[in-house]
């Protein structure tokens, strides 16, 4: 991905396509947010932005239907390797998801020299210092960032940004964290053991565990007893997040 970014930085390079979204098609990945943002774009009297969505998933039919009903300019494409030639032609990567943690696709898009449009929240903190990371907090800011990205050219990655996105940079951050810990800091304390025991106890506690998490401030993730079912023992993270939102939808 970094090699692609070096080629993108050439003064002779031209992006041929605009905005895209890559990932498994699940509501938990932020597709509803993307639909809502683009509906707002139309409500504000602005021309609709075309977005290509790459990926497949169990919610593909429902998402496709929602897009059709909203009459948005979104196309759906089959799952594709992020480093494939067609995807290198896009200038703007959109990731409206609130459930990703240090999203791999966001890192890949930055490494390839693209603009990335991401929401300001804890899981995106690593990306905030990158020049091509366009951060939004409101739907209106999302549209502002999208308009800016489509009208401008991403800056070439700096040497430090390339290193931050490399395995060497990740190793440096890991070693820095270890160096800042004393030997005693790395050993489990009585509090660590107690917290582990408490967590395991409430996880096995069924509805009692749910109640304890709720009164402890668990909010939308308090209900977790359903995770003990056989179906979710081998499920991937995206499926678990999706069903978590079904069982305990966030407050609106």
PDB file of C-alpha atoms in Angstrom:
ATOM      1  CA  UNK A   1       0.000   0.000   0.000  1.00  0.00           C
ATOM      2  CA  UNK A   2       2.854   2.369   0.777  1.00  0.00           C
ATOM      3  CA  UNK A   3       4.394   1.582  -2.636  1.00  0.00           C
ATOM      4  CA  UNK A   4       1.083   2.522  -4.250  1.00  0.00           C
ATOM      5  CA  UNK A   5       1.181   5.762  -2.260  1.00  0.00           C
ATOM      6  CA  UNK A   6       4.640   6.558  -3.607  1.00  0.00           C
ATOM      7  CA  UNK A   7       3.380   6.166  -7.168  1.00  0.00           C
ATOM      8  CA  UNK A   8       0.329   8.271  -6.342  1.00  0.00           C
ATOM      9  CA  UNK A   9       2.623  11.079  -5.182  1.00  0.00           C
ATOM     10  CA  UNK A  10       4.049  11.450  -8.688  1.00  0.00           C
ATOM     11  CA  UNK A  11       3.229  14.851 -10.222  1.00  0.00           C
ATOM     12  CA  UNK A  12       2.001  12.971 -13.307  1.00  0.00           C
ATOM     13  CA  UNK A  13      -0.545  10.903 -11.389  1.00  0.00           C
ATOM     14  CA  UNK A  14      -4.228  11.696 -11.846  1.00  0.00           C
ATOM     15  CA  UNK A  15      -7.110  10.175  -9.892  1.00  0.00           C
ATOM     16  CA  UNK A  16      -9.806   9.025 -12.301  1.00  0.00           C
ATOM     17  CA  UNK A  17     -12.578   8.288  -9.789  1.00  0.00           C
ATOM     18  CA  UNK A  18     -14.135  10.064  -6.850  1.00  0.00           C
ATOM     19  CA  UNK A  19     -15.505   8.516  -3.637  1.00  0.00           C
ATOM     20  CA  UNK A  20     -15.849   4.918  -2.507  1.00  0.00           C
ATOM     21  CA  UNK A  21     -16.523   2.773   0.569  1.00  0.00           C
ATOM     22  CA  UNK A  22     -14.962  -0.653   1.062  1.00  0.00           C
ATOM     23  CA  UNK A  23     -16.084  -3.232   3.612  1.00  0.00           C
ATOM     24  CA  UNK A  24     -18.527  -5.948   4.482  1.00  0.00           C
ATOM     25  CA  UNK A  25     -22.083  -4.806   3.806  1.00  0.00           C
ATOM     26  CA  UNK A  26     -23.554  -4.767   7.301  1.00  0.00           C
ATOM     27  CA  UNK A  27     -25.627  -2.028   8.907  1.00  0.00           C
ATOM     28  CA  UNK A  28     -23.085  -2.016  11.750  1.00  0.00           C
ATOM     29  CA  UNK A  29     -20.414  -0.856   9.299  1.00  0.00           C
ATOM     30  CA  UNK A  30     -22.072   2.523   8.861  1.00  0.00           C
ATOM     31  CA  UNK A  31     -24.082   2.126   5.653  1.00  0.00           C
ATOM     32  CA  UNK A  32     -27.141   3.733   7.242  1.00  0.00           C
ATOM     33  CA  UNK A  33     -25.042   6.744   8.219  1.00  0.00           C
ATOM     34  CA  UNK A  34     -23.794   7.084   4.648  1.00  0.00           C
ATOM     35  CA  UNK A  35     -27.383   6.951   3.382  1.00  0.00           C
ATOM     36  CA  UNK A  36     -28.470   9.581   5.906  1.00  0.00           C
ATOM     37  CA  UNK A  37     -25.599  11.923   5.011  1.00  0.00           C
ATOM     38  CA  UNK A  38     -26.300  11.745   1.293  1.00  0.00           C
ATOM     39  CA  UNK A  39     -30.033  12.256   1.874  1.00  0.00           C
ATOM     40  CA  UNK A  40     -29.133  15.410   3.782  1.00  0.00           C
ATOM     41  CA  UNK A  41     -27.014  16.505   0.818  1.00  0.00           C
ATOM     42  CA  UNK A  42     -30.103  16.430  -1.363  1.00  0.00           C
ATOM     43  CA  UNK A  43     -32.256  18.141   1.282  1.00  0.00           C
ATOM     44  CA  UNK A  44     -29.755  21.007   1.315  1.00  0.00           C
ATOM     45  CA  UNK A  45     -30.239  21.425  -2.409  1.00  0.00           C
ATOM     46  CA  UNK A  46     -26.788  20.205  -3.396  1.00  0.00           C
ATOM     47  CA  UNK A  47     -26.022  17.810  -6.271  1.00  0.00           C
ATOM     48  CA  UNK A  48     -25.880  14.192  -5.155  1.00  0.00           C
ATOM     49  CA  UNK A  49     -22.389  12.735  -4.899  1.00  0.00           C
ATOM     50  CA  UNK A  50     -21.818   9.388  -6.563  1.00  0.00           C
ATOM     51  CA  UNK A  51     -20.320   6.765  -4.233  1.00  0.00           C
ATOM     52  CA  UNK A  52     -19.221   3.249  -5.146  1.00  0.00           C
ATOM     53  CA  UNK A  53     -19.623   0.671  -2.372  1.00  0.00           C
ATOM     54  CA  UNK A  54     -17.426  -2.433  -2.595  1.00  0.00           C
ATOM     55  CA  UNK A  55     -18.255  -5.529  -0.574  1.00  0.00           C
ATOM     56  CA  UNK A  56     -20.761  -8.241   0.162  1.00  0.00           C
ATOM     57  CA  UNK A  57     -22.584  -9.323   3.273  1.00  0.00           C
ATOM     58  CA  UNK A  58     -25.821 -10.466   4.804  1.00  0.00           C
ATOM     59  CA  UNK A  59     -27.310  -6.952   4.736  1.00  0.00           C
ATOM     60  CA  UNK A  60     -26.504  -6.301   1.068  1.00  0.00           C
ATOM     61  CA  UNK A  61     -30.106  -6.748  -0.091  1.00  0.00           C
ATOM     62  CA  UNK A  62     -31.512  -4.535   2.659  1.00  0.00           C
ATOM     63  CA  UNK A  63     -28.910  -1.817   2.123  1.00  0.00           C
ATOM     64  CA  UNK A  64     -29.437  -1.906  -1.643  1.00  0.00           C
ATOM     65  CA  UNK A  65     -33.195  -1.567  -1.135  1.00  0.00           C
ATOM     66  CA  UNK A  66     -32.739   1.372   1.267  1.00  0.00           C
ATOM     67  CA  UNK A  67     -30.522   3.136  -1.269  1.00  0.00           C
ATOM     68  CA  UNK A  68     -33.076   2.562  -4.031  1.00  0.00           C
ATOM     69  CA  UNK A  69     -35.916   3.870  -1.878  1.00  0.00           C
ATOM     70  CA  UNK A  70     -33.892   6.969  -1.029  1.00  0.00           C
ATOM     71  CA  UNK A  71     -33.041   7.424  -4.731  1.00  0.00           C
ATOM     72  CA  UNK A  72     -29.342   8.005  -4.020  1.00  0.00           C
ATOM     73  CA  UNK A  73     -26.458   7.798  -6.482  1.00  0.00           C
ATOM     74  CA  UNK A  74     -24.742   4.771  -4.914  1.00  0.00           C
ATOM     75  CA  UNK A  75     -23.480   1.769  -6.877  1.00  0.00           C
ATOM     76  CA  UNK A  76     -22.693  -1.622  -5.375  1.00  0.00           C
ATOM     77  CA  UNK A  77     -19.677  -3.593  -6.559  1.00  0.00           C
ATOM     78  CA  UNK A  78     -18.408  -7.055  -5.689  1.00  0.00           C
ATOM     79  CA  UNK A  79     -15.791  -7.540  -2.928  1.00  0.00           C
ATOM     80  CA  UNK A  80     -12.426  -6.391  -4.256  1.00  0.00           C
ATOM     81  CA  UNK A  81      -8.837  -6.380  -2.999  1.00  0.00           C
ATOM     82  CA  UNK A  82      -8.068  -2.893  -1.754  1.00  0.00           C
ATOM     83  CA  UNK A  83      -4.760  -2.886  -3.624  1.00  0.00           C
ATOM     84  CA  UNK A  84      -6.359  -3.838  -6.962  1.00  0.00           C
ATOM     85  CA  UNK A  85      -5.986  -1.443  -9.891  1.00  0.00           C
ATOM     86  CA  UNK A  86      -9.610  -0.204  -9.992  1.00  0.00           C
ATOM     87  CA  UNK A  87      -9.487   0.915  -6.359  1.00  0.00           C
ATOM     88  CA  UNK A  88      -6.185   2.737  -6.740  1.00  0.00           C
ATOM     89  CA  UNK A  89      -7.985   5.123  -9.108  1.00  0.00           C
ATOM     90  CA  UNK A  90     -10.234   6.558  -6.369  1.00  0.00           C
ATOM     91  CA  UNK A  91      -9.293   9.778  -4.613  1.00  0.00           C
ATOM     92  CA  UNK A  92     -11.604   9.704  -1.571  1.00  0.00           C
ATOM     93  CA  UNK A  93     -12.184   6.859   0.875  1.00  0.00           C
ATOM     94  CA  UNK A  94     -15.287   7.239   3.033  1.00  0.00           C
ATOM     95  CA  UNK A  95     -15.560   5.396   6.340  1.00  0.00           C
ATOM     96  CA  UNK A  96     -18.597   6.563   8.350  1.00  0.00           C
ATOM     97  CA  UNK A  97     -18.482   3.529  10.666  1.00  0.00           C
ATOM     98  CA  UNK A  98     -18.648   3.991  14.434  1.00  0.00           C
ATOM     99  CA  UNK A  99     -17.892   0.344  15.217  1.00  0.00           C
ATOM    100  CA  UNK A 100     -14.435  -0.008  13.678  1.00  0.00           C
ATOM    101  CA  UNK A 101     -11.359   0.008  15.921  1.00  0.00           C
ATOM    102  CA  UNK A 102      -8.249   1.311  14.132  1.00  0.00           C
ATOM    103  CA  UNK A 103      -9.807   0.420  10.770  1.00  0.00           C
ATOM    104  CA  UNK A 104      -7.430  -1.451   8.473  1.00  0.00           C
ATOM    105  CA  UNK A 105      -9.086  -0.082   5.345  1.00  0.00           C
ATOM    106  CA  UNK A 106      -8.626   3.500   6.571  1.00  0.00           C
ATOM    107  CA  UNK A 107      -4.920   2.871   7.154  1.00  0.00           C
ATOM    108  CA  UNK A 108      -4.603   1.272   3.719  1.00  0.00           C
ATOM    109  CA  UNK A 109      -6.323   4.207   2.022  1.00  0.00           C
ATOM    110  CA  UNK A 110      -4.027   6.702   3.750  1.00  0.00           C
ATOM    111  CA  UNK A 111      -0.991   4.635   2.762  1.00  0.00           C
ATOM    112  CA  UNK A 112      -2.182   4.748  -0.865  1.00  0.00           C
ATOM    113  CA  UNK A 113      -2.208   8.539  -0.768  1.00  0.00           C
ATOM    114  CA  UNK A 114      -5.958   9.107  -0.682  1.00  0.00           C
ATOM    115  CA  UNK A 115      -8.144  11.442   1.309  1.00  0.00           C
ATOM    116  CA  UNK A 116     -10.026   9.581   4.051  1.00  0.00           C
ATOM    117  CA  UNK A 117     -13.213  10.955   5.596  1.00  0.00           C
ATOM    118  CA  UNK A 118     -13.691   9.656   9.127  1.00  0.00           C
ATOM    119  CA  UNK A 119     -15.659  10.544  12.203  1.00  0.00           C
ATOM    120  CA  UNK A 120     -13.931  12.049  15.220  1.00  0.00           C
ATOM    121  CA  UNK A 121     -14.016   9.378  17.925  1.00  0.00           C
ATOM    122  CA  UNK A 122     -11.562   7.343  19.978  1.00  0.00           C
ATOM    123  CA  UNK A 123     -11.060   4.499  17.500  1.00  0.00           C
ATOM    124  CA  UNK A 124      -9.850   7.003  14.892  1.00  0.00           C
ATOM    125  CA  UNK A 125      -7.388   8.873  17.114  1.00  0.00           C
ATOM    126  CA  UNK A 126      -4.369   7.307  15.421  1.00  0.00           C
ATOM    127  CA  UNK A 127      -5.392   8.802  12.067  1.00  0.00           C
ATOM    128  CA  UNK A 128      -6.087  12.359  13.227  1.00  0.00           C
ATOM    129  CA  UNK A 129      -2.533  13.565  12.709  1.00  0.00           C
ATOM    130  CA  UNK A 130      -2.408  12.582   9.033  1.00  0.00           C
ATOM    131  CA  UNK A 131      -2.649  15.462   6.605  1.00  0.00           C
ATOM    132  CA  UNK A 132      -5.104  13.630   4.338  1.00  0.00           C
ATOM    133  CA  UNK A 133      -7.452  12.596   7.168  1.00  0.00           C
ATOM    134  CA  UNK A 134     -10.572  14.753   6.941  1.00  0.00           C
ATOM    135  CA  UNK A 135     -12.459  14.528  10.220  1.00  0.00           C
ATOM    136  CA  UNK A 136     -16.095  15.332  10.861  1.00  0.00           C
ATOM    137  CA  UNK A 137     -18.396  15.411  13.887  1.00  0.00           C
ATOM    138  CA  UNK A 138     -21.749  16.312  12.314  1.00  0.00           C
ATOM    139  CA  UNK A 139     -23.532  15.313   9.086  1.00  0.00           C
ATOM    140  CA  UNK A 140     -23.005  18.843   7.787  1.00  0.00           C
ATOM    141  CA  UNK A 141     -19.263  18.571   8.415  1.00  0.00           C
ATOM    142  CA  UNK A 142     -19.223  15.228   6.593  1.00  0.00           C
ATOM    143  CA  UNK A 143     -20.644  16.928   3.504  1.00  0.00           C
ATOM    144  CA  UNK A 144     -18.128  19.774   3.822  1.00  0.00           C
ATOM    145  CA  UNK A 145     -15.241  17.301   3.992  1.00  0.00           C
ATOM    146  CA  UNK A 146     -16.628  15.355   1.030  1.00  0.00           C
ATOM    147  CA  UNK A 147     -16.945  18.500  -1.076  1.00  0.00           C
ATOM    148  CA  UNK A 148     -13.414  19.592  -0.157  1.00  0.00           C
ATOM    149  CA  UNK A 149     -11.902  16.177  -0.929  1.00  0.00           C
ATOM    150  CA  UNK A 150     -13.536  15.919  -4.350  1.00  0.00           C
ATOM    151  CA  UNK A 151     -12.341  19.419  -5.299  1.00  0.00           C
ATOM    152  CA  UNK A 152      -8.743  19.071  -4.112  1.00  0.00           C
ATOM    153  CA  UNK A 153      -5.712  16.800  -4.437  1.00  0.00           C
ATOM    154  CA  UNK A 154      -4.353  14.758  -1.492  1.00  0.00           C
ATOM    155  CA  UNK A 155      -0.924  15.752  -0.234  1.00  0.00           C
ATOM    156  CA  UNK A 156       1.913  13.241  -0.714  1.00  0.00           C
ATOM    157  CA  UNK A 157       2.655  11.259   2.437  1.00  0.00           C
ATOM    158  CA  UNK A 158       5.523  12.660   4.468  1.00  0.00           C
ATOM    159  CA  UNK A 159       8.402  10.377   5.445  1.00  0.00           C
ATOM    160  CA  UNK A 160       7.075  10.288   9.010  1.00  0.00           C
ATOM    161  CA  UNK A 161       3.549   9.397   7.883  1.00  0.00           C
ATOM    162  CA  UNK A 162       4.902   6.554   5.753  1.00  0.00           C
ATOM    163  CA  UNK A 163       6.853   5.237   8.712  1.00  0.00           C
ATOM    164  CA  UNK A 164       3.833   5.539  11.029  1.00  0.00           C
ATOM    165  CA  UNK A 165       1.854   3.323   8.627  1.00  0.00           C
ATOM    166  CA  UNK A 166       4.627   0.724   8.284  1.00  0.00           C
ATOM    167  CA  UNK A 167       5.371  -2.357  10.381  1.00  0.00           C
ATOM    168  CA  UNK A 168       8.533  -0.592  11.540  1.00  0.00           C
ATOM    169  CA  UNK A 169       6.438   2.278  12.885  1.00  0.00           C
ATOM    170  CA  UNK A 170       4.059  -0.098  14.638  1.00  0.00           C
ATOM    171  CA  UNK A 171       7.021  -1.908  16.195  1.00  0.00           C
ATOM    172  CA  UNK A 172       8.482   1.398  17.394  1.00  0.00           C
ATOM    173  CA  UNK A 173       5.200   2.316  19.095  1.00  0.00           C
ATOM    174  CA  UNK A 174       5.026  -1.081  20.759  1.00  0.00           C
ATOM    175  CA  UNK A 175       8.606  -0.837  22.051  1.00  0.00           C
ATOM    176  CA  UNK A 176       8.008   2.703  23.310  1.00  0.00           C
ATOM    177  CA  UNK A 177       5.031   1.448  25.305  1.00  0.00           C
ATOM    178  CA  UNK A 178       7.108  -1.368  26.789  1.00  0.00           C
ATOM    179  CA  UNK A 179      10.010   0.952  27.645  1.00  0.00           C
ATOM    180  CA  UNK A 180       7.658   3.244  29.536  1.00  0.00           C
ATOM    181  CA  UNK A 181       6.586   0.373  31.815  1.00  0.00           C
ATOM    182  CA  UNK A 182       8.544  -0.939  34.747  1.00  0.00           C
ATOM    183  CA  UNK A 183       8.749  -4.687  35.350  1.00  0.00           C
ATOM    184  CA  UNK A 184       6.231  -4.367  38.185  1.00  0.00           C
ATOM    185  CA  UNK A 185       3.863  -2.442  35.911  1.00  0.00           C
ATOM    186  CA  UNK A 186       3.744  -5.414  33.544  1.00  0.00           C
ATOM    187  CA  UNK A 187       2.929  -7.968  36.250  1.00  0.00           C
ATOM    188  CA  UNK A 188      -0.757  -8.584  37.030  1.00  0.00           C
ATOM    189  CA  UNK A 189      -1.783  -6.919  40.281  1.00  0.00           C
ATOM    190  CA  UNK A 190      -4.386  -8.076  42.773  1.00  0.00           C
ATOM    191  CA  UNK A 191      -6.737  -5.557  41.192  1.00  0.00           C
ATOM    192  CA  UNK A 192      -6.052  -7.092  37.746  1.00  0.00           C
ATOM    193  CA  UNK A 193      -6.844 -10.588  39.035  1.00  0.00           C
ATOM    194  CA  UNK A 194      -9.969  -9.292  40.779  1.00  0.00           C
ATOM    195  CA  UNK A 195     -11.159  -7.526  37.648  1.00  0.00           C
ATOM    196  CA  UNK A 196     -10.541 -10.688  35.591  1.00  0.00           C
ATOM    197  CA  UNK A 197     -12.496 -12.813  38.062  1.00  0.00           C
ATOM    198  CA  UNK A 198     -15.355 -10.289  38.178  1.00  0.00           C
ATOM    199  CA  UNK A 199     -15.539 -10.054  34.395  1.00  0.00           C
ATOM    200  CA  UNK A 200     -15.587 -13.822  33.968  1.00  0.00           C
ATOM    201  CA  UNK A 201     -18.211 -14.170  36.687  1.00  0.00           C
ATOM    202  CA  UNK A 202     -20.654 -11.688  35.199  1.00  0.00           C
ATOM    203  CA  UNK A 203     -20.097 -13.094  31.705  1.00  0.00           C
ATOM    204  CA  UNK A 204     -21.301 -16.474  32.948  1.00  0.00           C
ATOM    205  CA  UNK A 205     -24.050 -14.854  34.950  1.00  0.00           C
ATOM    206  CA  UNK A 206     -26.728 -14.689  32.255  1.00  0.00           C
ATOM    207  CA  UNK A 207     -29.330 -12.056  33.009  1.00  0.00           C
ATOM    208  CA  UNK A 208     -27.646 -11.337  36.358  1.00  0.00           C
ATOM    209  CA  UNK A 209     -24.493 -10.415  34.476  1.00  0.00           C
ATOM    210  CA  UNK A 210     -26.529  -8.172  32.180  1.00  0.00           C
ATOM    211  CA  UNK A 211     -28.045  -6.430  35.198  1.00  0.00           C
ATOM    212  CA  UNK A 212     -24.609  -5.888  36.791  1.00  0.00           C
ATOM    213  CA  UNK A 213     -23.260  -4.391  33.590  1.00  0.00           C
ATOM    214  CA  UNK A 214     -26.300  -2.142  33.297  1.00  0.00           C
ATOM    215  CA  UNK A 215     -26.005  -0.697  36.816  1.00  0.00           C
ATOM    216  CA  UNK A 216     -22.233  -0.341  36.314  1.00  0.00           C
ATOM    217  CA  UNK A 217     -22.805   1.996  33.383  1.00  0.00           C
ATOM    218  CA  UNK A 218     -22.629  -0.510  30.527  1.00  0.00           C
ATOM    219  CA  UNK A 219     -25.329   1.346  28.630  1.00  0.00           C
ATOM    220  CA  UNK A 220     -25.920  -0.035  25.112  1.00  0.00           C
ATOM    221  CA  UNK A 221     -23.463  -2.919  25.617  1.00  0.00           C
ATOM    222  CA  UNK A 222     -24.878  -4.101  28.941  1.00  0.00           C
ATOM    223  CA  UNK A 223     -26.800  -7.012  27.429  1.00  0.00           C
ATOM    224  CA  UNK A 224     -24.211  -9.668  26.582  1.00  0.00           C
ATOM    225  CA  UNK A 225     -25.636 -12.946  27.859  1.00  0.00           C
ATOM    226  CA  UNK A 226     -26.789 -13.752  24.313  1.00  0.00           C
ATOM    227  CA  UNK A 227     -23.104 -14.099  23.354  1.00  0.00           C
ATOM    228  CA  UNK A 228     -23.020 -17.450  25.149  1.00  0.00           C
ATOM    229  CA  UNK A 229     -25.167 -19.058  22.475  1.00  0.00           C
ATOM    230  CA  UNK A 230     -23.478 -21.532  20.143  1.00  0.00           C
ATOM    231  CA  UNK A 231     -24.149 -19.311  17.115  1.00  0.00           C
ATOM    232  CA  UNK A 232     -21.901 -16.501  18.303  1.00  0.00           C
ATOM    233  CA  UNK A 233     -18.957 -18.571  19.550  1.00  0.00           C
ATOM    234  CA  UNK A 234     -17.581 -18.727  16.000  1.00  0.00           C
ATOM    235  CA  UNK A 235     -19.065 -15.494  14.646  1.00  0.00           C
ATOM    236  CA  UNK A 236     -16.839 -12.715  13.313  1.00  0.00           C
ATOM    237  CA  UNK A 237     -16.587  -9.343  15.019  1.00  0.00           C
ATOM    238  CA  UNK A 238     -18.832  -7.544  12.525  1.00  0.00           C
ATOM    239  CA  UNK A 239     -21.700  -9.989  13.064  1.00  0.00           C
ATOM    240  CA  UNK A 240     -21.356  -9.677  16.845  1.00  0.00           C
ATOM    241  CA  UNK A 241     -21.398  -5.867  16.641  1.00  0.00           C
ATOM    242  CA  UNK A 242     -24.464  -5.952  14.394  1.00  0.00           C
ATOM    243  CA  UNK A 243     -26.448  -8.166  16.753  1.00  0.00           C
ATOM    244  CA  UNK A 244     -25.272  -6.128  19.729  1.00  0.00           C
ATOM    245  CA  UNK A 245     -26.901  -3.071  18.135  1.00  0.00           C
ATOM    246  CA  UNK A 246     -30.087  -5.076  17.605  1.00  0.00           C
ATOM    247  CA  UNK A 247     -30.222  -6.247  21.228  1.00  0.00           C
ATOM    248  CA  UNK A 248     -29.228  -2.885  22.694  1.00  0.00           C
ATOM    249  CA  UNK A 249     -29.697  -0.062  20.168  1.00  0.00           C
ATOM    250  CA  UNK A 250     -27.939   3.204  21.071  1.00  0.00           C
ATOM    251  CA  UNK A 251     -30.032   6.002  22.444  1.00  0.00           C
ATOM    252  CA  UNK A 252     -31.214   8.533  19.857  1.00  0.00           C
TER     253      UNK A 252
END
